[in-house]
C-alpha positions in Angstrom: 12.1 260.7 -144.8 15.2 261.5 -142.6 14.9 258.2 -140.6 13.9 260.1 -137.5 11.6 258.3 -135.1 8.4 260.2 -134.9 6.8 258.6 -131.9 9.8 259.4 -130.1 9.5 262.9 -131.0 5.8 263.2 -130.2 6.6 261.5 -126.7 9.4 264.0 -126.1 7.2 267.0 -126.8 4.8 265.6 -124.4 7.4 265.3 -121.7 9.0 268.6 -122.5 5.4 270.2 -122.0 4.6 268.4 -118.7 7.6 269.7 -116.9 8.2 273.2 -115.4 9.1 275.8 -117.9 11.5 277.5 -115.8 13.4 274.7 -115.0 13.8 273.7 -118.4 14.6 277.3 -119.7 17.5 277.4 -116.8 19.1 273.8 -117.5 19.2 274.2 -121.2 20.2 277.7 -121.9 24.0 276.7 -123.2 23.3 273.1 -123.6 21.3 271.3 -126.0 21.7 267.8 -124.9 17.9 267.1 -124.6 17.8 267.2 -128.5 20.4 264.2 -129.0 18.2 261.4 -127.6 15.0 261.5 -129.9 17.1 263.2 -132.9 20.5 261.7 -132.7 22.9 263.4 -135.0 20.3 266.1 -136.3 20.6 267.9 -132.8 23.3 270.2 -131.9 25.5 269.7 -128.4 26.0 273.5 -127.9 23.6 276.6 -128.8 24.9 278.6 -131.8 23.7 281.5 -133.7 20.5 280.8 -135.9 21.5 282.4 -139.3 20.8 279.2 -141.0 17.2 279.0 -139.8 14.3 279.9 -142.2 11.3 279.4 -140.1 12.4 280.0 -136.3 13.6 283.1 -134.8 17.5 283.6 -135.9 18.8 283.8 -132.2 20.9 281.3 -130.8 19.5 277.8 -131.4 20.0 274.2 -130.8 18.4 273.1 -134.2 20.3 272.7 -137.5 18.8 273.2 -140.7 18.1 269.6 -140.9 16.5 269.4 -137.6 14.3 272.6 -138.6 13.0 270.9 -141.8 12.2 267.5 -140.0 10.5 269.5 -137.2 8.4 271.3 -139.9 7.3 268.2 -141.4 6.4 266.9 -138.2 4.2 269.8 -137.3 2.5 269.4 -140.5 1.6 265.9 -139.2 0.7 267.0 -135.9 -1.8 269.3 -137.4 -3.5 267.0 -139.9 -3.8 264.5 -137.2 -5.5 266.7 -134.9 -7.7 267.8 -137.5 -8.7 264.2 -138.4 -9.1 263.4 -134.7 -11.5 266.3 -133.9 -13.7 265.6 -137.0 -13.8 262.0 -136.3 -17.0 262.4 -134.4 -18.7 263.6 -137.6 -17.2 261.1 -139.8 -18.3 258.2 -137.5 -21.6 259.8 -137.3 -22.4 260.1 -140.5 -20.9 256.8 -141.9 -22.6 254.7 -139.1 -26.1 256.4 -139.1 -26.5 256.3 -143.1 -25.3 252.7 -142.8 -28.0 252.0 -139.9 -30.9 254.0 -141.5 -30.2 252.5 -145.1 -30.1 248.8 -143.9 -33.4 249.9 -141.7 -35.4 251.4 -144.6 -34.6 248.1 -146.6 -35.4 245.9 -144.2 -38.4 247.5 -143.2 -39.8 247.3 -147.2 -38.7 243.5 -146.9 -40.6 242.9 -143.8 -43.6 244.5 -145.5 -43.9 242.3 -148.2 -43.2 239.1 -146.0 -46.3 240.2 -143.9 -48.4 240.8 -146.8 -47.7 237.5 -148.3 -48.6 235.8 -144.8 -51.7 237.8 -144.5 -53.0 237.6 -148.0 -52.1 233.8 -148.1 -54.2 233.2 -144.9 -57.0 235.6 -146.3 -57.4 234.9 -149.7 -55.7 231.4 -150.1 -55.0 230.4 -153.6 -56.5 233.4 -155.1 -53.4 235.4 -153.7 -50.9 232.5 -154.5 -52.1 232.6 -158.3 -51.6 236.4 -158.5 -48.5 237.0 -156.2 -46.5 238.1 -159.1 -48.4 241.6 -159.1 -47.5 242.0 -155.5 -43.8 241.0 -155.9 -43.5 243.2 -158.5 -45.1 246.5 -156.4 -42.1 245.8 -153.8 -39.5 245.2 -156.6 -40.5 248.8 -157.9 -40.5 250.2 -154.2 -36.8 249.0 -153.8 -35.7 250.4 -156.9 -37.6 253.7 -156.2 -36.0 253.8 -152.5 -32.6 253.3 -154.3 -33.2 256.3 -156.5 -34.8 255.2 -159.7 -38.2 256.6 -159.7 -40.7 254.8 -161.7 -44.7 254.8 -162.0 -44.6 252.7 -158.9 -48.1 252.5 -157.4 -49.7 253.5 -160.8 -48.4 250.5 -162.6 -49.6 248.2 -159.3 -53.0 249.6 -159.6 -53.4 249.2 -162.9 -52.3 245.4 -162.7 -54.4 245.0 -159.8 -57.4 246.3 -160.9 -57.4 244.0 -164.4 -56.7 241.2 -162.0 -59.7 241.7 -159.6 -62.1 242.7 -162.3 -61.3 239.4 -163.9 -61.8 237.6 -160.4 -65.1 239.3 -159.7 -66.5 238.3 -163.4 -65.3 234.5 -163.6 -68.1 234.1 -166.0 -66.6 236.3 -168.5 -63.5 235.8 -170.8 -61.6 238.9 -171.2 -58.9 239.4 -173.8 -55.5 241.7 -173.3 -57.2 244.4 -175.0 -60.1 244.1 -172.9 -58.3 244.5 -169.8 -56.3 247.1 -171.3 -59.6 249.3 -171.7 -60.6 248.6 -168.3 -57.3 250.1 -166.7 -57.5 252.9 -169.3 -60.7 254.0 -168.0 -59.8 253.5 -164.5 -59.5 257.1 -163.7 -63.4 257.6 -164.6 -64.2 254.1 -162.8 -62.5 254.6 -159.6 -62.4 251.0 -158.6 -60.7 251.3 -155.4 -62.2 254.4 -153.8 -59.9 256.9 -152.3 -57.6 254.1 -151.1 -55.0 254.8 -153.9 -54.8 258.3 -153.0 -54.4 257.7 -149.2 -51.6 255.0 -150.0 -49.9 257.2 -152.5 -49.5 260.1 -149.9 -48.3 257.8 -147.1 -45.7 256.2 -149.3 -44.3 258.5 -151.5 -43.5 261.1 -148.7 -42.2 258.6 -146.2 -40.0 257.2 -149.1 -38.9 260.3 -150.2 -37.9 261.5 -146.6 -36.2 258.1 -145.8 -34.1 258.5 -149.1 -33.3 262.1 -148.7 -32.0 261.3 -145.1 -29.6 258.4 -146.2 -28.8 260.4 -149.0 -28.1 263.4 -146.9 -25.9 261.6 -144.2 -23.8 259.9 -147.3 -23.1 263.2 -148.3 -22.1 264.6 -145.1 -19.9 262.0 -144.8 -18.0 262.6 -148.4 -17.9 266.1 -147.2 -16.3 266.1 -144.0 -13.8 263.4 -145.8 -12.8 265.9 -148.5 -12.8 269.1 -146.2 -10.3 267.4 -143.7 -8.0 266.0 -146.5 -6.0 269.0 -147.0 -2.3 269.9 -147.7 -1.0 272.6 -145.7 0.7 275.6 -147.8 4.2 276.8 -147.0 2.8 279.7 -144.9 0.5 277.5 -142.6 3.3 275.2 -142.2 5.7 278.0 -141.3 3.1 279.1 -138.5 2.8 275.5 -137.4 6.5 275.0 -136.8 6.8 278.6 -135.2 4.2 277.7 -132.4 5.1 273.9 -131.8 8.7 273.3 -132.5 10.7 276.8 -132.5 10.4 276.6 -128.6 12.6 273.5 -128.9 15.1 275.2 -131.0 15.3 278.3 -128.5 16.1 276.0 -125.6 12.9 275.9 -124.1 11.3 272.7 -124.9 8.5 272.7 -122.3 6.8 276.0 -123.3 3.3 275.6 -125.2 2.3 278.2 -127.6 0.1 281.0 -126.0 -3.7 280.2 -126.9 -4.2 283.4 -128.8 -0.9 282.5 -130.8 -2.3 279.2 -131.6 -5.9 280.4 -132.6 -4.2 282.8 -134.9 -2.1 279.9 -136.7 -5.4 277.8 -137.0 -7.3 280.6 -138.2 -5.1 280.9 -141.0 -4.5 277.5 -141.6 -8.2 276.4 -141.5 -9.5 279.7 -143.4 -11.3 278.1 -146.3 -12.9 275.5 -144.1 -14.4 278.0 -142.0 -16.0 279.4 -145.0 -18.1 276.4 -145.0 -19.9 277.2 -141.8 -22.9 279.0 -143.0 -24.0 276.1 -145.7 -22.8 273.6 -143.1 -25.3 275.0 -140.5 -27.9 274.9 -143.2 -27.2 271.3 -143.8 -27.3 270.2 -140.2 -30.8 272.1 -139.7 -32.0 270.5 -142.8 -31.3 267.0 -141.7 -32.4 267.4 -138.2 -35.9 268.5 -139.6 -36.2 265.7 -142.0 -35.3 263.3 -139.2 -38.2 265.0 -137.2 -40.7 264.2 -140.1 -39.6 260.7 -140.1 -40.7 260.3 -136.4 -43.6 262.4 -137.2 -46.0 262.5 -140.1 -43.6 261.3 -142.7 -42.9 257.8 -140.7 -41.6 255.0 -142.8 -42.6 252.0 -140.4 -46.3 253.3 -140.5 -46.1 253.7 -144.1 -44.9 250.4 -145.0 -47.1 248.8 -142.2 -50.1 250.2 -143.9 -49.3 248.9 -147.1 -51.1 245.5 -147.1 -54.0 247.0 -145.0 -54.6 249.4 -147.6 -54.5 247.2 -150.4 -56.8 244.7 -148.8 -59.4 247.8 -148.3 -58.8 248.4 -152.0 -59.9 245.1 -153.0 -62.9 244.7 -150.7 -63.8 248.2 -151.9 -63.8 246.7 -155.6 -65.5 243.5 -154.4 -68.3 245.2 -152.7 -69.0 247.4 -155.4 -68.4 244.9 -158.6 -71.9 244.9 -159.8 -72.1 248.8 -160.9 -68.2 248.5 -161.9 -69.0 245.6 -164.3 -71.7 247.3 -165.6 -70.0 250.5 -166.5 -67.1 248.8 -168.1 -69.5 246.7 -170.0 -70.9 249.7 -171.5 -67.5 251.3 -172.3 -65.6 248.6 -173.3 -68.2 246.2 -174.8 -69.8 242.9 -173.8 -67.0 240.2 -173.1 -67.5 236.5 -174.4 -69.1 234.3 -171.5 -66.7 231.2 -170.4 -68.3 227.9 -171.0 -70.3 226.5 -168.1 -68.3 225.2 -165.3 -68.7 224.1 -161.7 -68.5 226.8 -158.7 -65.6 227.3 -156.7 -65.9 226.1 -153.4 -65.3 228.2 -150.4 -62.0 226.3 -149.6 -60.8 226.6 -153.0 -61.7 230.4 -153.4 -59.6 231.6 -150.2 -58.8 230.9 -146.7 -60.5 232.2 -143.2 -60.2 235.8 -143.1 -58.2 237.0 -140.2 -58.0 240.4 -139.2 -54.7 242.3 -140.1 -52.4 243.1 -137.3 -51.0 246.5 -136.6 -48.7 247.4 -133.8 -49.1 250.1 -130.8 -46.6 252.5 -130.4 -45.5 250.5 -127.1 -45.0 247.1 -129.1 -43.2 248.4 -132.1 -41.0 245.7 -133.2 -37.6 245.9 -134.0 -35.7 244.9 -137.0 -32.6 242.9 -137.8 -30.9 245.9 -137.2 -31.8 245.6 -133.4 -33.9 249.2 -133.2 -36.9 250.9 -134.6 -37.3 254.1 -136.2 -38.0 256.3 -133.4 -34.9 255.3 -131.5 -32.8 255.7 -134.7 -34.2 259.4 -135.0 -33.4 260.2 -131.4 -30.0 259.0 -131.5 -29.6 260.9 -135.0 -30.8 264.1 -133.7 -28.8 263.9 -130.3 -25.5 263.7 -132.6 -26.6 266.3 -134.9 -27.3 269.0 -132.3 -23.3 269.6 -131.4 -22.4 269.8 -135.3 -23.6 273.3 -135.7 -20.7 275.7 -136.4 -18.2 272.9 -136.2 -16.0 274.4 -138.9 -15.4 277.8 -137.4 -15.1 276.1 -133.7 -12.5 273.9 -135.0 -9.3 276.5 -134.4 -10.7 276.7 -130.7 -11.3 273.0 -130.4 -7.7 272.3 -131.2 -6.3 275.0 -129.3 -8.3 274.2 -126.2 -6.4 270.9 -126.3 -3.7 270.9 -123.6 -1.3 269.1 -126.0 -1.7 271.7 -128.6 -1.6 274.9 -126.7 -1.0 276.6 -123.1 -4.3 277.3 -120.9 -5.6 280.9 -121.0 -4.5 281.1 -117.3 -1.0 280.8 -118.4 -0.8 284.1 -121.0 2.4 285.3 -119.2 4.3 281.9 -119.4 3.7 280.5 -122.7 5.7 280.4 -126.2 4.7 284.0 -128.0 6.7 283.3 -131.2 9.9 285.0 -129.9 10.3 284.0 -126.2 8.4 283.3 -123.1 5.7 286.0 -122.3 2.3 287.3 -123.4 1.0 287.3 -127.0 0.1 290.8 -127.9 -1.5 290.7 -131.4 -5.4 290.4 -131.7 -6.9 287.3 -132.6 -8.3 287.3 -136.2 -12.0 286.8 -137.1 -13.3 283.7 -138.8 -13.0 282.6 -142.5 -10.7 283.6 -145.7 -11.5 287.4 -145.7 -10.6 288.1 -141.9 -7.4 286.7 -142.4 -6.1 289.9 -144.2 -3.9 291.2 -141.3 -3.2 287.6 -139.6 0.4 288.3 -138.2 1.3 284.2 -138.3 0.1 283.2 -141.6 0.1 285.0 -144.7 -3.2 284.3 -146.6 -4.2 285.3 -150.1 -7.7 286.3 -149.4 -8.0 287.3 -153.3 -8.1 283.6 -154.4 -10.8 281.5 -152.8 -10.2 277.9 -152.6 -11.5 275.9 -155.7 -12.2 272.7 -153.5 -13.9 274.9 -151.0 -16.2 276.1 -153.7 -17.1 272.9 -154.8 -17.9 271.8 -151.1 -20.1 274.7 -150.6 -22.1 273.7 -153.9 -22.4 270.0 -152.5 -23.6 271.5 -149.2 -26.2 273.6 -151.0 -27.3 270.7 -153.4 -27.8 268.2 -150.4 -29.8 271.1 -148.1 -31.9 271.5 -150.9 -32.6 267.9 -151.6 -33.6 267.9 -147.4 -35.7 270.9 -147.7 -37.8 269.4 -150.5 -38.1 266.2 -148.5 -39.7 268.1 -145.7 -42.7 269.1 -148.0 -42.9 265.5 -149.7 -41.1 266.7 -152.8 -38.6 264.6 -154.6 -35.8 266.8 -155.8 -34.0 264.3 -157.8 -37.0 264.1 -160.1 -38.3 267.4 -160.2 -40.1 268.3 -163.4 -38.7 271.6 -164.8 -42.0 272.2 -166.5 -44.1 272.5 -163.3 -41.6 274.4 -161.5 -42.8 273.2 -158.1 -41.4 269.8 -158.8 -42.8 266.4 -157.6 -45.2 268.1 -154.9 -47.4 269.4 -157.7 -51.0 269.8 -156.7 -50.1 267.2 -153.7 -48.5 270.2 -151.6 -51.9 271.0 -150.0 -52.4 267.5 -149.2 -52.7 266.2 -145.9 -50.9 263.4 -144.6 -53.1 260.2 -144.1 -56.1 260.9 -142.2 -56.4 257.6 -140.2 -52.8 257.1 -139.1 -52.3 257.2 -135.1 -52.0 260.8 -134.1 -52.5 262.1 -137.2 -56.1 261.6 -138.2 -59.1 263.1 -136.3 -56.8 266.1 -135.2 -55.8 267.0 -138.7 -57.2 269.8 -140.9 -59.5 268.2 -143.6 -57.9 267.2 -147.0 -58.5 270.1 -149.4 -56.9 270.0 -152.8 -57.5 272.7 -155.8 -59.3 271.1 -159.0 -56.9 269.6 -161.5 -56.5 271.1 -165.0 -57.4 268.0 -167.2 -55.4 269.6 -170.2 -52.3 269.3 -168.0 -52.7 265.5 -167.5 -53.2 264.0 -170.9 -54.4 260.3 -171.3 -51.9 257.8 -170.5 -50.3 255.9 -173.5 -51.3 252.4 -174.0 -49.0 249.7 -172.5 -47.1 247.2 -174.7 -47.9 243.7 -173.6 -45.4 241.1 -173.8 -46.7 237.6 -174.7 -44.2 235.4 -172.9 -46.0 235.5 -169.8 -49.3 235.7 -167.9 -49.3 239.4 -168.6 -45.6 240.1 -169.4 -43.9 242.8 -168.0 -46.0 245.9 -167.9 -43.3 248.6 -167.4 -41.1 247.8 -170.8 -44.0 249.4 -172.8 -44.5 252.7 -170.9 -43.4 255.9 -172.3 -41.0 257.5 -169.4 -42.6 260.0 -167.3 -41.2 263.0 -165.3 -40.8 262.1 -161.9 -43.1 264.2 -160.6 -45.7 261.7 -161.9 -45.4 259.9 -158.4 -47.4 262.7 -157.4 -49.3 263.8 -160.5 -49.4 260.9 -162.8 -50.4 258.5 -160.4 -53.8 260.1 -159.8 -55.6 259.0 -162.7 -55.3 255.6 -161.2 -55.3 256.1 -157.6 -58.4 258.6 -156.8 -61.0 256.1 -158.2 -64.4 256.4 -156.1 -66.5 253.3 -157.2 -69.3 251.5 -156.1 -69.3 247.5 -156.6 -71.3 244.8 -155.0 -69.2 241.8 -153.0 -68.7 238.9 -155.5 -69.6 235.6 -153.5 -66.6 233.5 -154.4 -64.2 236.0 -152.7 -65.6 235.6 -149.4 
């Protein structure tokens, strides 16, 4: 604002502090020529009495009022720049890791869909391609769920699939939409896909919840760091900053750095509100760390999406092998369908391609995505970066004052600037946080007025930590049902993760689940079918459910033990 070359001023300070204190002090006791080069007319040639100074000691000085004002503004810039530099590690980690995880999770869904299309085209041929929209809708809903919009993702898919497969295993009959509605409506009793839907639901829901919570948590961390480091120092803080960094220049001792204890008291006063974030910040970092651990363990997203095509194929095989008994029960409950006119049997070539076993990857050959990595590597790198983030805000004053550009080394306690002259700094160093600044000798802090912005950041940290803690147990905090209290985990809290994953199967405790209360799970309302397509959009006619239905309302369509026989055309 005064046309002062800031870069030159900072360079001069580094030159001053790089020299010998005694020499500089002796050579500049009466002359102030060192202020002329960077500050021009703002500096004085001779030392004068300092009654005009507002911030520095009012002894003999080389600083005019304008020079003091200019240096005070520069001390504020130095402070904000130092806070920015030392918090850059946090900001970079949260920003880059959130982007990499988000890209990685989305690409896993894309790869899973592509893999299923390739596998099912080879395995079932035209039977798959003619019904591929059922599977496409599944992945559309999975992407929507990851993005934060919970729908009855898997229950809708299994409802559509049971109608399709039932039609295909009974090609000699004609089925109206109302008849197929009856089939899916009684799926809970029929259980056409055996236990496969429950296993897939547990795998997918918990992995997706953890993945989304981690991505959202990293984004929250980025935003909180951004807000916490964007501050405007008040007049008391600026006074302390000026006194420690530039008042030595005005006193004619430009090479003296502030004593470390002096620096700490100034920084603890200026950063008192940020230090109050520390407790919730540590909870937040700990929650991020544990969700990351879950993702490389029982909630592994890679294994979850890899298992989708395999589990769906197992479900279809189960219904195919038990088609006779299922059809008999359906005919008893929904009535006898009309037979179709006589037609020729399908040839094996027409009904499907040659069966090929589905491919899964061993841990040693896990593929990488376009992101150039796999989940294990991403999680390991994140955990390494999270470890040093604990206690960041209470450590920030020490981090700044440990910088040799900002304060003297502890070994120079008798040869540093103590706020008045060259010598030891005697006042004690204050504690951390707003309440401990009541007697801060360098920065007067009003401890009776907590900062509103800091209170808001504390609440944001609590919300983010709560979501992450719920995700550790497979519960979706975004879609908690207030009526159930326990949230989307519901009755699934006691469920074990999939018993056929590598490393989580034979050694896992047996699945145990308390009996469900039938009254708490009323019959699902009928779907409204649109007539402008083969089956229409099945979602539009649904009654919106609480998000906890990912765990509870999906069960009527997922836990379906059936006994069917293999239809010859499916081979």
